[in-house]
Amino acid sequence: INKIYNSKFFFDFNNLKNSLLSRNEIFNIPFKILIENDKFNKEVFFKFSSKKLRLDIENITSYNEKMVKEGSLEIYLLNDSSSFNYEIRKNSLDFKSDNKKNDYYGKLDFKPFYFYANFNNEGLSTKKLFDSDSILYDIISSEILNNLNLNINIDFNIKDIVNVNELNNLLLKIGIENGEINLDDSTILWKDDLMITLKKAILNMDKEKINLIGKVLIDVNDNEHFYKSFQVKKSLRKALKEIQFDFIFDFNLKEISFDNVEIDGKNFAEVDEFINNFNLRTNRKFNKIKFKNFVNNFFNIYAG
């Protein structure tokens, strides 16, 4: 529900435009809008500003007698800016960016509502996506995505993860339907050694915390190179093809827990005990050193 706290409609005599200025709030997100109608040039200017989302949007739409209306939009998000052109038809909107390096495109159907977008980026930090001060975290926390009428599919194709040298070629697939947010079939590469895929991955939200719950499937493309990266002893380097496990990741605490670990389709009692002991720890956060030690200990138990 859109709450309007202050709104005024007036005629701008200096620029000869009808104007609307309003201060609003929706899904706990305060924002301001400005709309100006230039009847002489047959253009509508629209500006959206939200400090909480760190987002500003400026739009100009030309209107005439044609069936297709054209426009351009500028987006200012954090320290980045982007622009795209669009076409509006009777029941849909198509858009495409001007940026050839980090391009994106998509379509919005008005009735029934459906939004699809594909974003391509040469390099991005995971902090911009998943940290507690990221735009994605703010949107999820606002509960705007809990609207049962939303039907959205967004693909992020990110070539290089700039803050983690080993990770590359992220395909983050976000699907939203009937108030449920899933990341099914999202993939990422660990160097060229591992293909990591999310299965049955759902964002579970309440007022206090956000959890990502699902299954990870790891396809091993290069055993030897992977073992070398983590300096696993040669005597522990068993050939393997696939690892899978269930997990819960707490976005607020940045902690993870594991369950139901299978290696090449089999369970191992020693591995289960190792994982259970890890889950009992009061601190289940990973940094690079802790993660490397965890992997080494895991294969030490598995090969033992």
mmCIF file of C-alpha atoms in Angstrom:
data_model
loop_
_atom_site.group_PDB
_atom_site.id
_atom_site.type_symbol
_atom_site.label_atom_id
_atom_site.label_comp_id
_atom_site.label_asym_id
_atom_site.label_seq_id
_atom_site.Cartn_x
_atom_site.Cartn_y
_atom_site.Cartn_z
ATOM 1 C CA ILE A 1 0.000 0.000 0.000
ATOM 2 C CA ASN A 2 1.378 3.379 -1.029
ATOM 3 C CA LYS A 3 1.329 5.944 1.801
ATOM 4 C CA ILE A 4 1.309 9.610 0.748
ATOM 5 C CA TYR A 5 2.681 11.983 3.392
ATOM 6 C CA ASN A 6 2.883 15.190 1.404
ATOM 7 C CA SER A 7 1.755 15.919 -2.128
ATOM 8 C CA LYS A 8 1.163 19.045 -4.187
ATOM 9 C CA PHE A 9 0.078 19.680 -7.756
ATOM 10 C CA PHE A 10 0.972 23.001 -9.366
ATOM 11 C CA PHE A 11 1.705 24.785 -12.627
ATOM 12 C CA ASP A 12 5.329 25.787 -13.189
ATOM 13 C CA PHE A 13 5.009 29.205 -14.872
ATOM 14 C CA ASN A 14 8.750 29.468 -15.523
ATOM 15 C CA ASN A 15 8.885 26.268 -17.574
ATOM 16 C CA LEU A 16 5.201 26.091 -18.577
ATOM 17 C CA LYS A 17 4.716 22.601 -17.146
ATOM 18 C CA ASN A 18 2.101 20.908 -14.988
ATOM 19 C CA SER A 19 3.963 19.434 -12.011
ATOM 20 C CA LEU A 20 3.321 16.947 -9.213
ATOM 21 C CA LEU A 21 5.656 16.665 -6.224
ATOM 22 C CA SER A 22 4.995 13.948 -3.651
ATOM 23 C CA ARG A 23 6.623 12.291 -0.624
ATOM 24 C CA ASN A 24 5.545 8.665 -0.209
ATOM 25 C CA GLU A 25 6.281 5.310 1.415
ATOM 26 C CA ILE A 26 5.641 1.769 0.189
ATOM 27 C CA PHE A 27 6.744 -1.526 1.792
ATOM 28 C CA ASN A 28 8.652 0.483 4.449
ATOM 29 C CA ILE A 29 10.622 2.301 1.734
ATOM 30 C CA PRO A 30 10.298 6.120 1.775
ATOM 31 C CA PHE A 31 10.679 7.858 -1.583
ATOM 32 C CA LYS A 32 9.975 11.082 -3.458
ATOM 33 C CA ILE A 33 8.525 11.517 -6.924
ATOM 34 C CA LEU A 34 8.387 14.463 -9.304
ATOM 35 C CA ILE A 35 6.255 14.411 -12.463
ATOM 36 C CA GLU A 36 6.272 17.200 -15.064
ATOM 37 C CA ASN A 37 4.035 17.300 -18.132
ATOM 38 C CA ASP A 38 5.336 19.434 -21.001
ATOM 39 C CA LYS A 39 2.328 19.685 -23.324
ATOM 40 C CA PHE A 40 4.155 21.917 -25.788
ATOM 41 C CA ASN A 41 6.905 19.354 -26.511
ATOM 42 C CA LYS A 42 4.633 16.402 -25.660
ATOM 43 C CA GLU A 43 7.018 14.993 -23.069
ATOM 44 C CA VAL A 44 6.577 13.721 -19.524
ATOM 45 C CA PHE A 45 9.487 13.923 -17.082
ATOM 46 C CA PHE A 46 9.480 11.590 -14.059
ATOM 47 C CA LYS A 47 11.964 11.427 -11.175
ATOM 48 C CA PHE A 48 12.058 8.841 -8.363
ATOM 49 C CA SER A 49 14.413 9.242 -5.371
ATOM 50 C CA SER A 50 14.963 6.890 -2.426
ATOM 51 C CA LYS A 51 17.759 7.442 0.095
ATOM 52 C CA LYS A 52 17.119 4.043 1.700
ATOM 53 C CA LEU A 53 17.653 2.219 -1.591
ATOM 54 C CA ARG A 54 20.367 4.695 -2.631
ATOM 55 C CA LEU A 55 18.515 4.907 -5.901
ATOM 56 C CA ASP A 56 17.553 7.770 -8.236
ATOM 57 C CA ILE A 57 15.648 7.287 -11.472
ATOM 58 C CA GLU A 58 15.013 9.947 -14.129
ATOM 59 C CA ASN A 59 12.749 9.269 -17.072
ATOM 60 C CA ILE A 60 11.580 11.158 -20.166
ATOM 61 C CA THR A 61 8.718 9.785 -22.261
ATOM 62 C CA SER A 62 7.541 11.248 -25.555
ATOM 63 C CA TYR A 63 3.844 10.869 -26.265
ATOM 64 C CA ASN A 64 2.029 11.309 -29.565
ATOM 65 C CA GLU A 65 -0.561 9.565 -31.688
ATOM 66 C CA LYS A 66 1.641 6.551 -32.438
ATOM 67 C CA MET A 67 0.830 3.104 -31.037
ATOM 68 C CA VAL A 68 4.389 2.803 -29.695
ATOM 69 C CA LYS A 69 5.658 5.392 -27.217
ATOM 70 C CA GLU A 70 9.409 5.844 -26.828
ATOM 71 C CA GLY A 71 11.482 7.032 -23.915
ATOM 72 C CA SER A 72 14.828 7.044 -22.139
ATOM 73 C CA LEU A 73 15.677 6.410 -18.510
ATOM 74 C CA GLU A 74 18.704 7.159 -16.315
ATOM 75 C CA ILE A 75 19.392 5.088 -13.184
ATOM 76 C CA TYR A 76 21.775 6.246 -10.445
ATOM 77 C CA LEU A 77 22.460 3.407 -8.004
ATOM 78 C CA LEU A 78 25.127 3.743 -5.300
ATOM 79 C CA ASN A 79 28.102 5.176 -7.225
ATOM 80 C CA ASP A 80 27.068 3.774 -10.591
ATOM 81 C CA SER A 81 24.846 5.126 -13.325
ATOM 82 C CA SER A 82 23.202 3.515 -16.295
ATOM 83 C CA SER A 83 20.784 4.455 -19.048
ATOM 84 C CA PHE A 84 18.495 2.612 -21.415
ATOM 85 C CA ASN A 85 15.903 3.236 -24.085
ATOM 86 C CA TYR A 86 12.470 1.675 -24.091
ATOM 87 C CA GLU A 87 9.293 1.253 -26.093
ATOM 88 C CA ILE A 88 5.812 1.123 -24.591
ATOM 89 C CA ARG A 89 3.023 -0.748 -26.324
ATOM 90 C CA LYS A 90 -0.560 -1.350 -25.223
ATOM 91 C CA ASN A 91 0.271 -4.134 -22.778
ATOM 92 C CA SER A 92 4.068 -4.290 -22.542
ATOM 93 C CA LEU A 93 7.338 -2.414 -22.195
ATOM 94 C CA ASP A 94 10.625 -3.482 -23.823
ATOM 95 C CA PHE A 95 13.953 -2.005 -22.750
ATOM 96 C CA LYS A 96 17.620 -2.241 -23.701
ATOM 97 C CA SER A 97 20.688 -0.522 -22.263
ATOM 98 C CA ASP A 98 23.048 1.846 -24.065
ATOM 99 C CA ASN A 99 26.131 0.338 -22.411
ATOM 100 C CA LYS A 100 27.818 -2.271 -24.618
ATOM 101 C CA LYS A 101 30.232 -3.485 -21.919
ATOM 102 C CA ASN A 102 27.746 -4.068 -19.089
ATOM 103 C CA ASP A 103 24.551 -4.411 -21.053
ATOM 104 C CA TYR A 104 21.062 -5.507 -20.080
ATOM 105 C CA TYR A 105 17.656 -5.949 -21.638
ATOM 106 C CA GLY A 106 14.214 -7.115 -20.653
ATOM 107 C CA LYS A 107 10.471 -6.940 -20.939
ATOM 108 C CA LEU A 108 7.574 -5.994 -18.689
ATOM 109 C CA ASP A 109 4.057 -7.273 -19.367
ATOM 110 C CA PHE A 110 1.399 -5.205 -17.626
ATOM 111 C CA LYS A 111 -1.545 -7.613 -17.526
ATOM 112 C CA PRO A 112 -1.005 -10.187 -16.235
ATOM 113 C CA PHE A 113 2.107 -8.762 -14.587
ATOM 114 C CA TYR A 114 5.381 -10.397 -15.613
ATOM 115 C CA PHE A 115 8.903 -8.977 -15.588
ATOM 116 C CA TYR A 116 11.997 -10.507 -17.159
ATOM 117 C CA ALA A 117 15.485 -9.002 -17.324
ATOM 118 C CA ASN A 118 18.972 -10.155 -18.253
ATOM 119 C CA PHE A 119 21.989 -8.262 -16.903
ATOM 120 C CA ASN A 120 25.540 -8.826 -18.168
ATOM 121 C CA ASN A 121 28.514 -7.482 -16.242
ATOM 122 C CA GLU A 122 32.264 -7.813 -16.809
ATOM 123 C CA GLY A 123 33.128 -7.708 -13.117
ATOM 124 C CA LEU A 124 31.341 -7.268 -9.814
ATOM 125 C CA SER A 125 32.034 -7.754 -6.114
ATOM 126 C CA THR A 126 29.819 -10.164 -4.184
ATOM 127 C CA LYS A 127 29.618 -7.432 -1.530
ATOM 128 C CA LYS A 128 27.426 -5.378 -3.860
ATOM 129 C CA LEU A 129 24.973 -8.271 -4.063
ATOM 130 C CA PHE A 130 24.974 -10.032 -0.708
ATOM 131 C CA ASP A 131 26.342 -7.814 2.077
ATOM 132 C CA SER A 132 23.925 -6.379 4.644
ATOM 133 C CA ASP A 133 24.405 -2.886 3.170
ATOM 134 C CA SER A 134 23.837 -4.010 -0.432
ATOM 135 C CA ILE A 135 20.897 -2.897 -2.553
ATOM 136 C CA LEU A 136 19.695 -6.501 -2.923
ATOM 137 C CA TYR A 137 19.650 -6.958 0.864
ATOM 138 C CA ASP A 138 17.699 -3.716 1.325
ATOM 139 C CA ILE A 139 15.092 -4.774 -1.232
ATOM 140 C CA ILE A 140 14.673 -8.210 0.361
ATOM 141 C CA SER A 141 14.466 -6.727 3.872
ATOM 142 C CA SER A 142 11.792 -4.251 2.777
ATOM 143 C CA GLU A 143 9.362 -7.142 2.090
ATOM 144 C CA ILE A 144 8.453 -5.626 -1.272
ATOM 145 C CA LEU A 145 9.101 -9.012 -2.891
ATOM 146 C CA ASN A 146 6.501 -10.711 -0.681
ATOM 147 C CA ASN A 147 3.732 -9.313 -2.872
ATOM 148 C CA LEU A 148 1.804 -12.348 -4.161
ATOM 149 C CA ASN A 149 1.061 -10.576 -7.457
ATOM 150 C CA LEU A 150 4.712 -10.364 -8.476
ATOM 151 C CA ASN A 151 5.958 -12.692 -11.206
ATOM 152 C CA ILE A 152 9.611 -11.949 -11.938
ATOM 153 C CA ASN A 153 12.607 -13.679 -13.495
ATOM 154 C CA ILE A 154 15.992 -11.928 -13.478
ATOM 155 C CA ASP A 155 19.308 -13.349 -14.702
ATOM 156 C CA PHE A 156 22.653 -11.815 -13.700
ATOM 157 C CA ASN A 157 25.602 -12.932 -15.845
ATOM 158 C CA ILE A 158 28.810 -11.786 -14.144
ATOM 159 C CA LYS A 159 32.078 -12.744 -15.817
ATOM 160 C CA ASP A 160 34.487 -11.997 -12.973
ATOM 161 C CA ILE A 161 33.979 -11.900 -9.191
ATOM 162 C CA VAL A 162 36.480 -9.170 -8.408
ATOM 163 C CA ASN A 163 36.801 -9.762 -4.636
ATOM 164 C CA VAL A 164 37.323 -13.563 -4.893
ATOM 165 C CA ASN A 165 40.048 -14.504 -7.391
ATOM 166 C CA GLU A 166 38.968 -18.123 -7.760
ATOM 167 C CA LEU A 167 35.315 -17.427 -8.632
ATOM 168 C CA ASN A 168 34.120 -16.551 -12.131
ATOM 169 C CA ASN A 169 31.221 -16.824 -14.566
ATOM 170 C CA LEU A 170 28.400 -16.348 -12.088
ATOM 171 C CA LEU A 171 24.888 -16.937 -13.402
ATOM 172 C CA LEU A 172 22.536 -15.749 -10.664
ATOM 173 C CA LYS A 173 18.940 -16.665 -11.476
ATOM 174 C CA ILE A 174 16.320 -14.965 -9.308
ATOM 175 C CA GLY A 175 12.738 -16.108 -9.640
ATOM 176 C CA ILE A 176 9.834 -14.555 -7.738
ATOM 177 C CA GLU A 177 6.342 -16.024 -7.836
ATOM 178 C CA ASN A 178 3.484 -16.071 -5.321
ATOM 179 C CA GLY A 179 5.676 -14.396 -2.700
ATOM 180 C CA GLU A 180 8.426 -17.037 -2.958
ATOM 181 C CA ILE A 181 11.969 -16.103 -3.972
ATOM 182 C CA ASN A 182 14.101 -18.881 -5.430
ATOM 183 C CA LEU A 183 17.616 -19.060 -6.858
ATOM 184 C CA ASP A 184 17.255 -22.448 -8.547
ATOM 185 C CA ASP A 185 19.852 -23.397 -11.166
ATOM 186 C CA SER A 186 22.176 -20.493 -10.340
ATOM 187 C CA THR A 187 25.759 -21.489 -11.176
ATOM 188 C CA ILE A 188 29.331 -20.337 -10.630
ATOM 189 C CA LEU A 189 32.793 -21.656 -11.497
ATOM 190 C CA TRP A 190 35.663 -22.166 -9.049
ATOM 191 C CA LYS A 191 38.490 -21.456 -11.496
ATOM 192 C CA ASP A 192 37.872 -24.126 -14.164
ATOM 193 C CA ASP A 193 38.005 -26.914 -11.589
ATOM 194 C CA LEU A 194 34.470 -26.927 -10.181
ATOM 195 C CA MET A 195 30.996 -26.138 -11.451
ATOM 196 C CA ILE A 196 28.825 -25.162 -8.483
ATOM 197 C CA THR A 197 25.033 -25.245 -8.914
ATOM 198 C CA LEU A 198 22.247 -24.262 -6.534
ATOM 199 C CA LYS A 199 19.234 -26.574 -6.381
ATOM 200 C CA LYS A 200 15.935 -26.060 -4.537
ATOM 201 C CA ALA A 201 17.344 -22.777 -3.235
ATOM 202 C CA ILE A 202 14.795 -20.529 -1.520
ATOM 203 C CA LEU A 203 15.157 -17.279 0.414
ATOM 204 C CA ASN A 204 13.308 -17.670 3.706
ATOM 205 C CA MET A 205 12.493 -14.327 5.328
ATOM 206 C CA ASP A 206 10.989 -13.051 8.538
ATOM 207 C CA LYS A 207 11.238 -9.736 10.383
ATOM 208 C CA GLU A 208 14.462 -10.686 12.161
ATOM 209 C CA LYS A 209 16.560 -12.626 9.658
ATOM 210 C CA ILE A 210 17.018 -13.838 6.102
ATOM 211 C CA ASN A 211 18.142 -17.393 5.347
ATOM 212 C CA LEU A 212 19.085 -18.995 2.044
ATOM 213 C CA ILE A 213 18.083 -22.659 2.205
ATOM 214 C CA GLY A 214 18.854 -25.207 -0.482
ATOM 215 C CA LYS A 215 21.141 -27.816 -1.984
ATOM 216 C CA VAL A 216 24.565 -27.374 -3.598
ATOM 217 C CA LEU A 217 25.728 -29.644 -6.407
ATOM 218 C CA ILE A 218 29.472 -29.543 -7.186
ATOM 219 C CA ASP A 219 30.689 -31.125 -10.425
ATOM 220 C CA VAL A 220 34.446 -31.717 -10.297
ATOM 221 C CA ASN A 221 36.084 -30.990 -13.658
ATOM 222 C CA ASP A 222 39.743 -31.132 -12.595
ATOM 223 C CA ASN A 223 40.562 -33.100 -9.429
ATOM 224 C CA GLU A 224 44.301 -32.550 -9.461
ATOM 225 C CA HIS A 225 44.262 -28.805 -10.030
ATOM 226 C CA PHE A 226 41.625 -28.319 -7.338
ATOM 227 C CA TYR A 227 43.619 -30.348 -4.808
ATOM 228 C CA LYS A 228 46.756 -28.338 -5.614
ATOM 229 C CA SER A 229 44.907 -25.060 -5.033
ATOM 230 C CA PHE A 230 44.108 -26.115 -1.478
ATOM 231 C CA GLN A 231 47.451 -27.868 -0.942
ATOM 232 C CA VAL A 232 45.724 -31.152 -0.123
ATOM 233 C CA LYS A 233 48.303 -33.885 0.514
ATOM 234 C CA LYS A 234 48.845 -36.221 -2.441
ATOM 235 C CA SER A 235 48.003 -39.223 -0.278
ATOM 236 C CA LEU A 236 44.530 -37.732 0.321
ATOM 237 C CA ARG A 237 43.725 -36.911 -3.317
ATOM 238 C CA LYS A 238 40.982 -39.388 -4.125
ATOM 239 C CA ALA A 239 39.384 -39.152 -7.550
ATOM 240 C CA LEU A 240 35.840 -37.840 -7.320
ATOM 241 C CA LYS A 241 33.199 -36.552 -9.722
ATOM 242 C CA GLU A 242 30.449 -35.014 -7.630
ATOM 243 C CA ILE A 243 29.760 -33.583 -4.175
ATOM 244 C CA GLN A 244 26.344 -32.461 -2.979
ATOM 245 C CA PHE A 245 24.957 -31.225 0.313
ATOM 246 C CA ASP A 246 22.074 -29.316 1.894
ATOM 247 C CA PHE A 247 22.824 -25.980 3.531
ATOM 248 C CA ILE A 248 21.396 -23.003 5.409
ATOM 249 C CA PHE A 249 23.133 -19.631 5.063
ATOM 250 C CA ASP A 250 22.210 -16.868 7.520
ATOM 251 C CA PHE A 251 22.591 -13.514 5.732
ATOM 252 C CA ASN A 252 22.464 -11.558 8.990
ATOM 253 C CA LEU A 253 25.171 -13.508 10.829
ATOM 254 C CA LYS A 254 27.057 -14.601 7.671
ATOM 255 C CA GLU A 255 27.085 -18.152 9.053
ATOM 256 C CA ILE A 256 26.472 -21.444 7.284
ATOM 257 C CA SER A 257 25.522 -24.975 8.316
ATOM 258 C CA PHE A 258 25.590 -28.193 6.254
ATOM 259 C CA ASP A 259 23.719 -31.493 6.152
ATOM 260 C CA ASN A 260 23.273 -34.662 4.050
ATOM 261 C CA VAL A 261 26.714 -34.601 2.417
ATOM 262 C CA GLU A 262 27.116 -37.076 -0.447
ATOM 263 C CA ILE A 263 30.297 -37.812 -2.403
ATOM 264 C CA ASP A 264 29.701 -39.557 -5.724
ATOM 265 C CA GLY A 265 26.245 -40.518 -4.473
ATOM 266 C CA LYS A 266 27.403 -42.057 -1.186
ATOM 267 C CA ASN A 267 27.261 -41.038 2.479
ATOM 268 C CA PHE A 268 30.221 -41.520 4.817
ATOM 269 C CA ALA A 269 29.815 -41.754 8.601
ATOM 270 C CA GLU A 270 33.151 -40.015 9.273
ATOM 271 C CA VAL A 271 32.191 -37.109 7.004
ATOM 272 C CA ASP A 272 28.774 -36.812 8.687
ATOM 273 C CA GLU A 273 30.459 -36.619 12.092
ATOM 274 C CA PHE A 274 32.875 -33.946 10.830
ATOM 275 C CA ILE A 275 29.970 -31.870 9.472
ATOM 276 C CA ASN A 276 27.920 -32.293 12.659
ATOM 277 C CA ASN A 277 30.859 -31.072 14.749
ATOM 278 C CA PHE A 278 31.204 -28.045 12.480
ATOM 279 C CA ASN A 279 27.488 -27.239 12.844
ATOM 280 C CA LEU A 280 27.829 -27.285 16.652
ATOM 281 C CA ARG A 281 30.354 -24.438 16.600
ATOM 282 C CA THR A 282 29.258 -21.059 17.917
ATOM 283 C CA ASN A 283 31.093 -19.352 15.042
ATOM 284 C CA ARG A 284 30.453 -20.795 11.578
ATOM 285 C CA LYS A 285 31.777 -17.872 9.549
ATOM 286 C CA PHE A 286 34.350 -18.433 6.817
ATOM 287 C CA ASN A 287 37.291 -16.315 5.740
ATOM 288 C CA LYS A 288 39.917 -17.498 3.250
ATOM 289 C CA ILE A 289 42.121 -19.192 5.848
ATOM 290 C CA LYS A 290 39.243 -20.875 7.688
ATOM 291 C CA PHE A 291 37.747 -22.069 4.408
ATOM 292 C CA LYS A 292 41.059 -23.531 3.251
ATOM 293 C CA ASN A 293 41.492 -25.340 6.580
ATOM 294 C CA PHE A 294 37.913 -26.618 6.394
ATOM 295 C CA VAL A 295 38.483 -28.070 2.908
ATOM 296 C CA ASN A 296 41.764 -29.708 3.961
ATOM 297 C CA ASN A 297 40.178 -31.242 7.058
ATOM 298 C CA PHE A 298 37.191 -32.407 5.010
ATOM 299 C CA PHE A 299 39.344 -34.366 2.562
ATOM 300 C CA ASN A 300 41.543 -35.637 5.358
ATOM 301 C CA ILE A 301 38.433 -37.184 6.956
ATOM 302 C CA TYR A 302 37.060 -38.433 3.616
ATOM 303 C CA ALA A 303 40.329 -40.090 2.549
ATOM 304 C CA GLY A 304 41.112 -41.415 6.021
#
